[in-house]
Amino acid sequence: MPGRCGFCLATAEPERPWCQACFESLPWNLPACPSCAEPQPPGALAGRCCGQCLTRSPAFRRARVPLRYEDEVARLMQRFKFHASPRAGNVLLELLEAGLPRAALAWPEALIPVPLHPRRARERGFDQADWLARRLAARHGLVLAHAQRRQATRSQRGLDRAERYRNLRGGFVVERALPSRVALLDDVMTTGATLDALAQACLTAGAREVEAWSVARTPLRR
């Protein structure tokens, strides 16, 4: 409802879809690996890369993912992703903007959403990453570019980290030359395999630096 928090229906902050109490209680992704944004245990040293990134650095230079995929954020994301709720999408978009430094939003020379394969997009009827990217680009004057999936890879659900990387190896292509600085955008980042594969395609297309942006990151699984 207009003027009401999207989480608890209390009076919202001016020009925001949330109240301050709910905003502060959201699962912010801190601390996190600066390279891949994997959530780190409480007390982990800020700015230190995780063991996975020390072993194998991703193709993108850094990841910016302000929230963890749990609690209210997970419920909001499910309404957006599986029920195409524009209200949920707008709240998520504003949370992403609130979690990205102003300098980060001005950094990319092109913004590329993680593409769905056309067949999967038709089946779902909704491309959530493209929805977010178009609105983010319009709000901040970013150039929107596109990539294509080479084939309809099997779903990443249920695959472990190594299987996800194998499933997407060589899975994307960018047909036009890209500028030097490119940001990739997805709704949820799990292991980073999808964004890593897309970043490799962007580097092949001429990008020199790639960042991975997402609204939420899945929590560390023990």
Backbone as ProteinMPNN parsed JSONL, in Angstrom:
{"seq_chain_A": "MPGRCGFCLATAEPERPWCQACFESLPWNLPACPSCAEPQPPGALAGRCCGQCLTRSPAFRRARVPLRYEDEVARLMQRFKFHASPRAGNVLLELLEAGLPRAALAWPEALIPVPLHPRRARERGFDQADWLARRLAARHGLVLAHAQRRQATRSQRGLDRAERYRNLRGGFVVERALPSRVALLDDVMTTGATLDALAQACLTAGAREVEAWSVARTPLRR", "coords_chain_A": {"N_chain_A": [[0.844, -1.195, 0.0], [0.438, 2.297, -0.682], [2.744, 4.42, 0.937], [3.19, 2.664, 2.982], [5.177, 0.234, 4.722], [6.725, -2.351, 2.898], [7.185, -4.717, 4.169], [6.206, -4.882, 6.883], [3.984, -3.267, 6.977], [3.92, -0.947, 8.463], [4.273, 2.651, 8.841], [6.047, 3.916, 6.127], [9.449, 4.923, 5.324], [10.15, 8.219, 4.044], [9.637, 8.317, 0.584], [10.504, 5.718, 0.304], [10.05, 2.126, 0.138], [9.911, 0.841, 2.626], [10.119, 0.584, 6.236], [12.304, 2.044, 8.708], [13.045, 0.274, 10.746], [12.548, -2.32, 9.684], [14.246, -2.244, 7.483], [16.776, -2.128, 8.691], [16.805, -4.594, 9.915], [17.0, -6.478, 7.922], [18.579, -9.273, 6.185], [21.576, -8.458, 5.752], [24.426, -8.784, 3.705], [26.964, -9.233, 5.244], [29.748, -10.124, 7.184], [31.376, -10.491, 3.954], [32.953, -12.248, 1.234], [35.103, -10.253, -0.672], [35.623, -10.794, -3.312], [33.895, -12.818, -4.423], [31.566, -12.482, -3.023], [30.58, -14.386, -1.264], [28.836, -15.239, 1.643], [30.347, -14.791, 4.804], [31.414, -16.312, 7.94], [30.281, -14.953, 11.102], [32.427, -12.531, 12.518], [34.491, -12.937, 10.767], [37.338, -11.652, 9.032], [37.013, -8.534, 7.581], [37.227, -7.806, 4.105], [38.884, -9.879, 3.375], [39.636, -12.473, 1.121], [37.734, -15.427, 0.345], [38.403, -18.987, 0.808], [37.811, -20.406, -1.542], [38.111, -18.471, -3.572], [40.775, -17.84, -3.28], [41.863, -20.179, -4.164], [40.819, -20.473, -6.755], [40.362, -17.837, -8.684], [37.515, -15.913, -9.626], [36.25, -15.016, -12.932], [35.265, -12.45, -12.955], [36.108, -9.259, -11.527], [35.281, -8.393, -9.031], [32.546, -8.926, -6.716], [29.392, -7.542, -6.049], [27.02, -7.776, -3.803], [24.459, -7.05, -1.93], [22.696, -8.303, -0.064], [21.678, -11.258, 1.802], [20.27, -14.328, 0.712], [17.722, -15.098, 2.312], [15.144, -15.443, 4.846], [13.075, -12.578, 4.995], [13.963, -11.479, 2.599], [14.271, -13.691, 0.905], [11.602, -14.536, 0.716], [10.459, -12.317, -0.517], [11.881, -12.339, -2.933], [10.977, -14.745, -4.066], [8.298, -14.141, -4.581], [8.679, -12.24, -6.541], [10.219, -13.599, -8.535], [8.861, -16.0, -9.193], [6.191, -15.355, -9.321], [6.025, -13.041, -10.667], [5.722, -10.495, -9.463], [5.364, -7.092, -9.597], [5.49, -5.249, -7.522], [7.084, -6.54, -5.568], [9.402, -6.734, -7.119], [10.125, -4.02, -7.473], [10.724, -3.278, -4.839], [12.935, -4.935, -4.357], [14.684, -3.927, -6.303], [15.113, -1.321, -5.332], [16.347, -1.957, -2.927], [18.703, -3.099, -3.873], [19.866, -0.823, -5.09], [20.185, 0.746, -2.796], [22.111, -0.716, -1.518], [24.36, -0.557, -3.106], [27.309, 1.29, -3.568], [27.457, 4.757, -4.501], [29.519, 5.383, -6.272], [29.965, 2.895, -7.426], [27.667, 2.494, -8.966], [28.119, 4.342, -10.93], [30.257, 3.312, -12.249], [30.228, 1.22, -14.383], [30.509, 0.87, -17.971], [28.801, -0.511, -19.46], [25.901, -2.469, -18.862], [24.918, -5.74, -18.263], [22.361, -8.049, -18.232], [22.002, -11.323, -16.788], [21.259, -13.729, -19.114], [18.278, -15.579, -19.844], [17.743, -18.709, -21.514], [16.034, -18.538, -24.652], [13.933, -20.451, -24.915], [13.431, -21.2, -22.261], [12.714, -18.753, -21.227], [10.318, -18.318, -22.581], [8.8, -20.402, -21.492], [8.682, -19.678, -18.798], [7.735, -17.101, -18.974], [8.697, -14.725, -18.031], [11.472, -12.723, -17.463], [13.53, -12.242, -15.029], [16.058, -11.069, -14.419], [16.537, -9.426, -16.636], [14.37, -7.684, -16.355], [15.053, -6.302, -13.983], [17.531, -5.177, -14.795], [16.871, -3.461, -16.944], [15.407, -1.453, -15.682], [17.214, -0.517, -13.765], [19.252, 0.448, -15.425], [17.872, 2.512, -16.768], [17.339, 4.262, -14.653], [19.856, 5.141, -13.884], [21.243, 5.952, -16.075], [22.705, 4.046, -17.525], [24.328, 2.114, -20.072], [22.676, -0.44, -21.705], [23.49, -3.709, -22.44], [23.614, -6.938, -24.128], [23.751, -10.512, -23.759], [23.894, -13.885, -25.04], [22.628, -17.158, -24.415], [24.282, -20.119, -25.294], [23.11, -22.608, -25.375], [20.277, -24.404, -24.018], [20.983, -25.025, -21.016], [20.873, -27.522, -18.405], [18.866, -27.103, -15.433], [20.305, -25.308, -12.694], [19.638, -25.987, -10.171], [20.045, -28.065, -7.379], [22.58, -28.893, -8.092], [26.03, -29.295, -7.213], [28.857, -27.112, -6.4], [31.042, -27.651, -8.211], [29.702, -29.053, -10.245], [27.953, -27.082, -11.159], [29.724, -25.246, -12.339], [30.789, -26.833, -14.42], [28.453, -27.319, -15.879], [27.899, -24.872, -17.039], [30.066, -24.13, -18.551], [31.431, -22.34, -21.177], [28.921, -21.452, -21.871], [27.8, -19.023, -22.678], [27.607, -16.272, -25.016], [28.765, -13.22, -26.359], [27.881, -11.117, -28.827], [28.585, -8.613, -29.807], [31.213, -6.145, -29.728], [32.505, -5.145, -26.589], [32.669, -2.412, -24.2], [35.323, -1.242, -21.976], [34.683, -1.492, -19.183], [32.434, -3.48, -17.546], [29.391, -4.403, -16.024], [27.682, -7.133, -14.634], [24.403, -8.426, -14.124], [22.311, -10.191, -11.937], [19.512, -11.817, -10.33], [19.665, -13.564, -8.045], [22.574, -14.856, -6.564], [24.297, -17.831, -6.392], [26.516, -19.962, -6.345], [28.116, -18.495, -7.944], [28.791, -19.464, -10.403], [27.305, -19.07, -12.794], [27.563, -16.29, -13.272], [30.328, -16.191, -13.47], [30.826, -17.67, -15.83], [29.506, -16.026, -17.666], [31.021, -13.703, -17.361], [33.472, -14.546, -18.436], [32.75, -14.76, -21.132], [32.281, -12.063, -21.66], [34.834, -10.945, -21.342], [36.091, -12.167, -23.493], [34.77, -10.809, -25.479], [35.915, -8.332, -25.43], [35.817, -6.771, -23.096], [37.6, -5.367, -20.342], [37.529, -5.258, -17.593], [35.327, -6.774, -15.318], [32.484, -6.685, -13.293], [30.405, -8.407, -10.943], [27.072, -8.175, -10.163], [24.399, -8.593, -7.904], [21.203, -9.037, -6.336], [20.877, -10.665, -4.063], [22.667, -13.145, -2.146], [23.148, -16.599, -1.76], [23.191, -18.157, 1.441], [26.145, -19.279, 3.247], [26.741, -22.698, 3.141], [27.025, -25.209, 5.468]], "CA_chain_A": [[0.0, 0.0, 0.0], [1.239, 3.525, -0.72], [3.097, 4.974, 2.233], [3.327, 1.607, 3.978], [6.328, -0.643, 4.58], [6.432, -3.571, 2.155], [7.427, -5.89, 4.999], [5.358, -4.958, 8.094], [2.861, -2.35, 6.767], [4.04, 0.274, 9.252], [4.54, 3.831, 8.015], [7.331, 3.776, 5.441], [10.323, 6.076, 5.24], [9.806, 9.051, 2.879], [10.059, 7.87, -0.738], [11.058, 4.374, 0.398], [8.998, 1.13, 0.372], [10.177, 0.12, 3.869], [10.352, 1.395, 7.426], [13.699, 1.959, 9.111], [13.264, -0.93, 11.561], [12.64, -3.483, 8.799], [15.453, -2.084, 6.666], [17.948, -2.478, 9.494], [16.749, -6.006, 10.316], [17.149, -7.355, 6.77], [19.826, -10.056, 6.226], [22.628, -7.832, 4.955], [25.493, -9.745, 3.413], [28.161, -8.768, 5.931], [30.842, -9.909, 6.231], [31.322, -11.3, 2.728], [34.165, -12.26, 0.422], [35.034, -9.144, -1.63], [35.788, -11.282, -4.674], [32.719, -13.545, -4.911], [30.436, -12.114, -2.171], [30.067, -15.482, -0.451], [28.715, -14.839, 3.048], [31.365, -15.317, 5.699], [30.949, -16.472, 9.312], [30.446, -13.761, 11.945], [33.773, -12.373, 13.031], [35.499, -13.056, 9.713], [37.998, -10.384, 8.763], [36.484, -7.844, 6.408], [38.177, -7.573, 3.036], [39.691, -11.059, 3.095], [39.016, -13.381, 0.163], [37.424, -16.763, 0.846], [39.299, -20.032, 0.345], [37.518, -20.752, -2.929], [38.68, -17.46, -4.464], [42.224, -17.96, -3.215], [42.216, -21.342, -4.983], [40.422, -20.199, -8.152], [39.73, -16.52, -8.776], [36.493, -15.844, -10.683], [36.588, -14.181, -14.086], [34.919, -11.066, -12.631], [37.089, -8.675, -10.607], [34.684, -8.373, -7.706], [31.095, -9.107, -6.688], [28.66, -6.629, -5.172], [25.74, -8.426, -3.494], [24.225, -6.46, -0.609], [21.821, -9.049, 0.837], [21.687, -12.713, 1.792], [19.0, -14.916, 0.277], [17.078, -15.766, 3.434], [14.12, -14.697, 5.578], [12.182, -11.705, 4.232], [14.497, -11.288, 1.247], [13.932, -14.893, 0.136], [10.165, -14.523, 0.421], [10.231, -11.262, -1.496], [12.436, -12.798, -4.197], [10.106, -15.781, -4.613], [7.133, -13.469, -5.165], [9.129, -11.569, -7.763], [10.748, -14.511, -9.542], [7.932, -17.057, -9.605], [4.835, -14.827, -9.485], [6.155, -11.818, -11.462], [5.147, -9.385, -8.708], [6.108, -5.848, -9.808], [5.726, -4.621, -6.213], [8.274, -7.184, -5.008], [10.539, -6.37, -7.943], [10.53, -2.649, -7.191], [11.368, -3.253, -3.527], [14.259, -5.533, -4.529], [15.502, -2.995, -7.064], [15.515, -0.232, -4.444], [17.316, -2.501, -1.975], [19.972, -3.202, -4.598], [20.412, 0.526, -5.212], [20.605, 1.195, -1.478], [23.288, -1.47, -1.117], [25.492, -0.293, -3.998], [27.862, 2.641, -3.436], [27.185, 5.637, -5.653], [30.612, 5.245, -7.233], [29.789, 1.628, -8.139], [26.619, 2.674, -9.967], [28.655, 5.16, -12.017], [31.462, 2.677, -12.795], [30.192, 0.443, -15.638], [30.201, 1.448, -19.277], [27.7, -1.325, -19.981], [25.244, -3.346, -17.897], [24.41, -6.916, -18.969], [21.641, -9.003, -17.393], [22.207, -12.745, -17.081], [20.133, -14.078, -19.982], [17.642, -16.887, -19.905], [17.607, -19.243, -22.87], [14.707, -18.144, -25.151], [12.905, -21.455, -24.625], [13.089, -21.12, -20.845], [12.013, -17.488, -21.035], [8.934, -18.517, -23.022], [8.126, -21.273, -20.528], [8.451, -18.939, -17.555], [6.97, -15.904, -19.282], [9.217, -13.599, -17.285], [12.924, -12.743, -17.325], [13.685, -11.367, -13.875], [17.297, -10.289, -14.488], [16.325, -8.396, -17.642], [13.44, -6.721, -15.746], [15.829, -5.47, -13.068], [18.576, -4.443, -15.503], [16.285, -2.373, -17.724], [15.021, -0.359, -14.783], [18.429, 0.047, -13.171], [19.915, 1.216, -16.479], [17.108, 3.733, -17.018], [17.449, 5.166, -13.503], [21.214, 5.641, -13.668], [21.858, 6.321, -17.341], [23.667, 3.032, -17.932], [24.108, 1.478, -21.375], [22.249, -1.832, -21.548], [23.968, -4.627, -23.478], [22.991, -8.259, -23.976], [24.467, -11.741, -24.106], [22.999, -14.992, -25.371], [23.017, -18.509, -24.019], [24.538, -20.985, -26.445], [22.167, -23.718, -25.349], [19.455, -24.468, -22.811], [21.618, -25.915, -20.05], [19.941, -28.011, -17.387], [18.732, -26.228, -14.279], [21.39, -25.35, -11.723], [19.129, -26.443, -8.876], [20.457, -29.395, -6.955], [23.955, -29.181, -8.483], [27.025, -28.73, -6.318], [29.652, -26.052, -7.001], [31.794, -28.133, -9.373], [28.738, -29.393, -11.301], [27.448, -25.835, -11.717], [30.738, -24.69, -13.237], [30.845, -27.675, -15.629], [27.201, -27.179, -16.603], [27.824, -23.587, -17.73], [31.307, -23.826, -19.251], [31.198, -21.943, -22.567], [27.478, -21.385, -22.074], [27.334, -17.702, -23.11], [28.346, -15.581, -26.068], [28.436, -11.802, -26.575], [28.135, -10.987, -30.254], [29.114, -7.294, -30.138], [32.365, -5.729, -28.924], [32.105, -4.483, -25.351], [33.601, -1.421, -23.663], [36.289, -1.768, -21.009], [34.121, -1.787, -17.865], [31.116, -4.1, -17.695], [28.769, -4.991, -14.834], [26.684, -8.164, -14.9], [23.339, -8.355, -13.119], [21.407, -11.325, -11.741], [18.685, -11.609, -9.14], [20.248, -14.312, -6.933], [23.872, -15.475, -6.83], [24.424, -19.006, -5.532], [27.958, -20.243, -6.258], [28.82, -17.582, -8.838], [29.17, -20.151, -11.639], [26.656, -18.432, -13.939], [28.2, -14.996, -13.498], [31.697, -16.46, -13.903], [30.781, -18.056, -17.244], [29.147, -14.84, -18.453], [32.178, -12.802, -17.323], [34.444, -15.045, -19.41], [32.269, -14.368, -22.466], [32.472, -10.619, -21.785], [36.265, -10.705, -21.56], [36.351, -12.569, -24.875], [34.178, -9.788, -26.354], [36.661, -7.086, -25.363], [35.814, -6.108, -21.79], [38.859, -5.508, -19.606], [37.169, -5.484, -16.198], [33.92, -7.165, -15.17], [31.961, -6.851, -11.943], [29.167, -9.187, -10.837], [26.109, -7.585, -9.237], [23.189, -9.365, -7.659], [20.452, -8.54, -5.184], [21.075, -11.507, -2.881], [23.607, -14.273, -2.23], [22.735, -17.7, -0.903], [24.066, -18.27, 2.619], [27.155, -20.306, 3.299], [26.196, -23.975, 3.604], [28.028, -25.946, 6.238]], "C_chain_A": [[0.877, 1.241, 0.0], [1.5, 4.052, 0.686], [3.294, 3.957, 3.325], [4.539, 0.73, 3.671], [5.923, -1.926, 3.867], [6.622, -4.836, 2.957], [6.433, -5.995, 6.166], [4.134, -4.07, 8.034], [2.844, -1.172, 7.727], [4.278, 1.453, 8.302], [5.937, 3.748, 7.429], [8.148, 5.059, 5.556], [9.923, 6.909, 4.012], [10.446, 8.527, 1.599], [10.768, 6.523, -0.712], [9.928, 3.376, 0.658], [9.231, 0.307, 1.632], [10.262, 1.112, 5.022], [11.796, 1.173, 7.878], [13.983, 0.688, 9.887], [13.414, -2.163, 10.684], [13.899, -3.429, 7.945], [16.681, -2.537, 7.444], [17.983, -3.959, 9.856], [16.896, -6.978, 9.151], [18.482, -8.102, 6.838], [20.895, -9.48, 5.295], [23.821, -8.774, 4.848], [26.84, -9.234, 3.945], [28.492, -9.697, 7.088], [30.714, -10.84, 5.03], [32.666, -11.23, 2.022], [34.095, -11.118, -0.594], [35.135, -9.591, -3.082], [34.516, -11.926, -5.212], [31.462, -13.279, -4.095], [29.861, -13.274, -1.378], [29.978, -15.039, 1.008], [29.75, -15.544, 3.918], [30.814, -15.454, 7.119], [31.118, -15.172, 10.1], [31.859, -13.714, 12.525], [34.853, -12.518, 11.991], [36.081, -11.681, 9.396], [37.463, -9.765, 7.472], [37.586, -7.647, 5.377], [39.058, -8.746, 2.692], [38.949, -11.986, 2.148], [38.781, -14.751, 0.802], [38.403, -17.783, 0.255], [39.073, -20.41, -1.102], [38.17, -19.765, -3.894], [40.198, -17.459, -4.421], [42.716, -19.127, -4.073], [41.96, -21.086, -6.467], [39.697, -18.868, -8.198], [38.668, -16.529, -9.869], [36.925, -14.919, -11.802], [36.204, -12.723, -13.859], [35.849, -10.565, -11.527], [36.579, -8.576, -9.178], [33.184, -8.572, -7.832], [30.499, -8.129, -5.686], [27.266, -7.208, -4.967], [25.35, -8.013, -2.08], [23.469, -7.323, 0.386], [22.077, -10.55, 0.761], [20.296, -13.217, 1.427], [18.416, -15.752, 1.416], [16.011, -14.855, 4.022], [13.263, -13.845, 4.643], [12.667, -11.505, 2.797], [14.159, -12.488, 0.371], [12.452, -14.905, -0.229], [9.833, -13.464, -0.624], [10.711, -11.699, -2.874], [11.544, -13.862, -4.843], [8.854, -15.175, -5.221], [7.492, -12.799, -6.485], [9.442, -12.567, -8.871], [9.705, -15.484, -10.077], [6.495, -16.579, -9.783], [4.837, -13.479, -10.194], [5.517, -10.617, -10.774], [5.949, -8.11, -8.938], [6.379, -5.116, -8.504], [6.98, -5.214, -5.57], [9.515, -6.795, -5.791], [11.039, -4.962, -7.659], [11.209, -2.526, -5.836], [12.783, -3.819, -3.637], [15.197, -4.6, -5.28], [15.988, -1.85, -6.173], [16.489, -0.716, -3.376], [18.687, -2.659, -2.624], [20.633, -1.836, -4.716], [20.926, 1.035, -3.866], [21.895, 0.508, -1.033], [24.509, -1.269, -1.987], [26.012, 1.121, -3.766], [27.58, 3.466, -4.69], [28.271, 5.508, -6.718], [30.491, 3.964, -8.04], [28.753, 1.78, -9.244], [27.1, 3.518, -11.147], [29.814, 4.486, -12.743], [31.274, 2.02, -14.161], [29.899, 1.277, -16.87], [29.123, 0.642, -19.992], [27.189, -2.221, -18.859], [24.606, -4.498, -18.66], [23.652, -7.814, -17.999], [22.0, -10.436, -17.769], [21.019, -13.235, -17.902], [19.572, -15.47, -19.698], [17.712, -17.39, -21.346], [16.196, -18.905, -23.37], [13.617, -19.158, -24.84], [12.465, -21.378, -23.168], [12.347, -19.824, -20.543], [10.558, -17.605, -21.464], [8.16, -19.366, -22.036], [7.752, -20.507, -19.271], [7.582, -17.715, -17.794], [7.499, -14.657, -18.612], [10.721, -13.761, -17.125], [13.301, -11.746, -16.241], [14.953, -10.52, -13.929], [17.166, -9.151, -15.503], [15.409, -7.299, -17.108], [14.206, -5.768, -14.838], [16.821, -4.593, -13.817], [18.006, -3.271, -16.289], [15.942, -1.177, -16.837], [16.232, 0.288, -14.126], [19.166, 0.911, -14.188], [19.199, 2.536, -16.73], [17.279, 4.74, -15.88], [18.818, 5.829, -13.415], [21.964, 5.934, -14.969], [22.909, 5.338, -17.824], [23.304, 2.47, -19.311], [23.775, 0.012, -21.146], [22.762, -2.646, -22.731], [23.403, -6.014, -23.193], [23.954, -9.367, -24.374], [23.435, -12.797, -24.459], [23.543, -16.286, -24.772], [23.213, -19.35, -25.272], [23.533, -22.119, -26.525], [21.384, -23.673, -24.048], [20.075, -25.478, -21.852], [20.592, -26.381, -19.033], [19.949, -27.066, -16.195], [19.904, -26.41, -13.32], [20.932, -25.869, -10.358], [19.583, -27.866, -8.591], [21.873, -29.758, -7.326], [24.916, -28.595, -7.457], [27.882, -27.723, -7.081], [30.363, -26.517, -8.274], [30.862, -28.455, -10.533], [28.179, -28.138, -11.951], [28.442, -25.218, -12.699], [30.828, -25.496, -14.527], [29.611, -27.465, -16.497], [27.177, -25.92, -17.471], [29.083, -23.229, -18.514], [31.024, -23.53, -20.732], [29.734, -21.724, -22.891], [26.954, -20.063, -22.599], [28.197, -17.171, -24.242], [27.844, -14.145, -26.129], [28.841, -11.479, -27.999], [28.717, -9.639, -30.653], [30.291, -6.964, -29.227], [31.878, -4.914, -27.726], [33.111, -3.411, -24.965], [34.452, -2.037, -22.551], [35.641, -2.25, -19.709], [32.678, -2.265, -18.0], [30.65, -4.641, -16.344], [27.708, -5.985, -15.284], [25.643, -8.124, -13.788], [22.5, -9.618, -13.123], [20.584, -11.069, -10.493], [19.295, -12.285, -7.912], [21.551, -14.944, -7.389], [24.036, -16.635, -5.863], [25.893, -19.364, -5.349], [28.772, -19.242, -7.065], [29.18, -18.203, -10.168], [28.563, -19.482, -12.874], [27.333, -17.116, -14.279], [29.65, -15.157, -13.949], [31.726, -16.804, -15.39], [30.439, -16.862, -18.131], [30.303, -13.842, -18.47], [33.244, -13.247, -18.311], [34.043, -14.661, -20.83], [32.467, -12.874, -22.694], [33.939, -10.274, -22.025], [36.665, -11.084, -22.983], [35.85, -11.514, -25.858], [34.827, -8.422, -26.189], [36.642, -6.345, -24.05], [37.15, -6.355, -21.084], [38.618, -5.784, -18.122], [35.679, -5.773, -16.119], [33.599, -7.264, -13.693], [30.673, -7.657, -12.01], [28.28, -8.559, -9.774], [24.915, -8.513, -9.093], [22.49, -8.779, -6.447], [20.811, -9.327, -3.937], [22.003, -12.669, -3.186], [23.125, -15.364, -1.29], [23.701, -17.857, 0.268], [25.055, -19.401, 2.489], [26.552, -21.584, 3.856], [27.299, -24.761, 4.286], [27.742, -27.437, 6.14]], "O_chain_A": [[1.944, 1.244, 0.613], [0.594, 4.121, 1.515], [3.54, 4.322, 4.475], [4.883, 0.511, 2.509], [4.896, -2.522, 4.192], [6.266, -5.921, 2.496], [5.88, -7.066, 6.414], [3.312, -4.106, 8.949], [1.842, -0.46, 7.8], [4.463, 1.261, 7.101], [6.906, 3.533, 8.157], [7.617, 6.131, 5.846], [9.41, 6.355, 3.039], [11.658, 8.318, 1.545], [11.551, 6.219, -1.613], [8.949, 3.719, 1.321], [8.781, -0.837, 1.697], [10.451, 2.311, 4.82], [12.432, 0.205, 7.463], [15.04, 0.08, 9.715], [14.312, -2.974, 10.912], [14.542, -4.453, 7.712], [17.53, -3.251, 6.909], [19.055, -4.521, 10.079], [16.915, -8.189, 9.368], [19.42, -7.625, 7.477], [21.086, -9.968, 4.181], [24.165, -9.472, 5.801], [27.726, -8.856, 3.178], [27.616, -10.027, 7.888], [30.021, -11.856, 5.093], [33.422, -10.274, 2.192], [33.105, -11.022, -1.32], [34.77, -8.841, -3.987], [34.095, -11.624, -6.329], [30.394, -13.792, -4.431], [28.749, -13.162, -0.86], [30.95, -14.515, 1.551], [29.99, -16.743, 3.776], [29.845, -14.781, 7.468], [32.006, -14.376, 9.794], [32.404, -14.728, 12.961], [36.02, -12.254, 12.278], [35.385, -10.669, 9.486], [37.463, -10.396, 6.415], [38.732, -7.358, 5.723], [39.904, -8.637, 1.805], [37.765, -12.259, 2.346], [39.528, -15.176, 1.683], [39.141, -17.475, -0.681], [40.027, -20.704, -1.823], [38.72, -20.17, -4.918], [40.846, -17.118, -5.41], [43.813, -19.09, -4.632], [42.775, -21.435, -7.322], [38.538, -18.779, -7.793], [38.895, -17.098, -10.936], [37.857, -14.131, -11.643], [36.763, -11.838, -14.507], [36.319, -11.343, -10.697], [37.355, -8.666, -8.227], [32.614, -8.409, -8.911], [31.047, -7.921, -4.603], [26.425, -7.136, -5.863], [25.868, -8.578, -1.117], [23.589, -7.097, 1.59], [22.624, -11.048, -0.223], [19.284, -12.615, 1.785], [18.602, -16.968, 1.464], [15.972, -13.657, 3.742], [12.782, -14.331, 3.62], [11.855, -11.376, 1.882], [13.797, -12.316, -0.793], [12.091, -15.245, -1.355], [9.014, -13.697, -1.514], [10.032, -11.461, -3.873], [11.381, -13.863, -6.063], [8.388, -15.636, -6.263], [6.7, -12.795, -7.427], [8.991, -12.408, -10.006], [9.667, -15.762, -11.275], [5.665, -17.304, -10.332], [3.793, -12.838, -10.317], [4.848, -9.811, -11.42], [7.104, -8.037, -8.52], [7.394, -4.43, -8.385], [7.838, -4.478, -5.084], [10.569, -6.552, -5.203], [12.248, -4.732, -7.608], [12.163, -1.762, -5.688], [13.724, -3.254, -3.079], [16.374, -4.493, -4.936], [17.151, -1.453, -6.254], [17.369, 0.037, -2.96], [19.711, -2.385, -1.998], [21.832, -1.704, -4.47], [21.975, 1.676, -3.8], [22.675, 1.074, -0.268], [25.59, -1.754, -1.654], [25.223, 2.066, -3.768], [27.479, 2.93, -5.794], [27.984, 5.523, -7.915], [30.868, 3.935, -9.212], [28.936, 1.253, -10.341], [26.549, 3.42, -12.244], [30.309, 5.013, -13.739], [32.103, 2.244, -15.043], [29.148, 2.252, -16.823], [28.596, 1.074, -21.017], [27.96, -2.673, -18.012], [23.84, -4.273, -19.597], [24.24, -8.297, -17.032], [22.27, -10.727, -18.934], [19.882, -13.163, -17.436], [20.303, -16.401, -19.36], [17.737, -16.596, -22.286], [15.245, -18.977, -22.59], [12.489, -18.772, -24.531], [11.275, -21.477, -22.867], [11.453, -19.801, -19.697], [9.665, -17.067, -20.808], [6.992, -19.091, -21.764], [6.652, -20.661, -18.74], [6.788, -17.329, -16.935], [6.827, -13.626, -18.615], [11.193, -14.815, -16.7], [13.384, -10.545, -16.498], [14.926, -9.359, -13.521], [17.631, -8.039, -15.253], [15.637, -6.118, -17.37], [14.023, -4.553, -14.919], [16.947, -3.404, -13.522], [18.601, -2.193, -16.301], [16.169, -0.027, -17.215], [16.27, 1.505, -13.951], [19.653, 1.989, -13.848], [19.847, 3.571, -16.887], [17.355, 5.944, -16.126], [18.932, 6.953, -12.927], [23.178, 6.139, -14.959], [23.89, 5.731, -18.456], [22.13, 2.366, -19.665], [24.517, -0.696, -20.465], [22.497, -2.311, -23.885], [22.79, -6.241, -22.15], [24.842, -9.183, -25.206], [22.244, -12.622, -24.205], [24.752, -16.475, -24.644], [22.404, -19.297, -26.198], [23.149, -22.543, -27.615], [21.773, -22.996, -23.097], [19.726, -26.658, -21.879], [19.571, -25.727, -18.82], [20.909, -26.327, -15.976], [20.426, -27.513, -13.155], [21.759, -26.156, -9.492], [19.513, -28.746, -9.449], [22.351, -30.821, -6.931], [24.659, -27.531, -6.894], [27.664, -27.5, -8.272], [30.291, -25.845, -9.304], [31.187, -28.165, -11.685], [27.952, -28.118, -13.16], [28.055, -24.729, -13.761], [30.933, -24.92, -15.61], [29.715, -27.437, -17.723], [26.52, -25.893, -18.511], [29.164, -22.141, -19.083], [30.454, -24.357, -21.444], [29.338, -21.798, -24.054], [25.774, -19.971, -22.939], [29.353, -17.563, -24.407], [26.651, -13.885, -25.971], [30.021, -11.56, -28.342], [29.291, -9.523, -31.736], [30.361, -7.442, -28.095], [30.959, -4.103, -27.839], [34.276, -3.485, -25.353], [34.307, -3.217, -22.23], [36.01, -3.303, -19.19], [31.816, -1.546, -18.505], [31.423, -5.261, -15.614], [26.932, -5.71, -16.2], [25.968, -7.822, -12.64], [22.033, -10.065, -14.171], [20.921, -10.2, -9.688], [19.428, -11.659, -6.86], [21.623, -15.506, -8.482], [23.928, -16.454, -4.651], [26.46, -19.091, -4.292], [29.987, -19.149, -6.891], [29.814, -17.548, -10.995], [29.239, -19.342, -13.893], [27.642, -16.855, -15.441], [30.148, -14.345, -14.728], [32.562, -16.284, -16.13], [31.006, -16.699, -19.212], [30.54, -13.198, -19.492], [33.864, -12.406, -18.963], [34.891, -14.282, -21.638], [32.787, -12.459, -23.808], [34.244, -9.396, -22.832], [37.48, -10.404, -23.605], [36.421, -11.338, -26.935], [34.338, -7.443, -26.753], [37.38, -5.373, -23.89], [37.748, -7.423, -21.219], [39.414, -6.465, -17.475], [34.869, -5.108, -16.766], [34.355, -7.86, -12.926], [29.942, -7.602, -12.999], [28.686, -8.424, -8.62], [24.482, -9.14, -10.059], [23.112, -8.103, -5.628], [21.028, -8.746, -2.874], [22.112, -13.119, -4.327], [22.737, -15.088, -0.155], [24.91, -17.703, 0.094], [24.849, -20.351, 1.735], [25.925, -21.568, 4.915], [28.381, -24.947, 3.729], [28.47, -28.245, 6.718]]}, "name": "protein", "num_of_chains": 1, "seq": "MPGRCGFCLATAEPERPWCQACFESLPWNLPACPSCAEPQPPGALAGRCCGQCLTRSPAFRRARVPLRYEDEVARLMQRFKFHASPRAGNVLLELLEAGLPRAALAWPEALIPVPLHPRRARERGFDQADWLARRLAARHGLVLAHAQRRQATRSQRGLDRAERYRNLRGGFVVERALPSRVALLDDVMTTGATLDALAQACLTAGAREVEAWSVARTPLRR"}
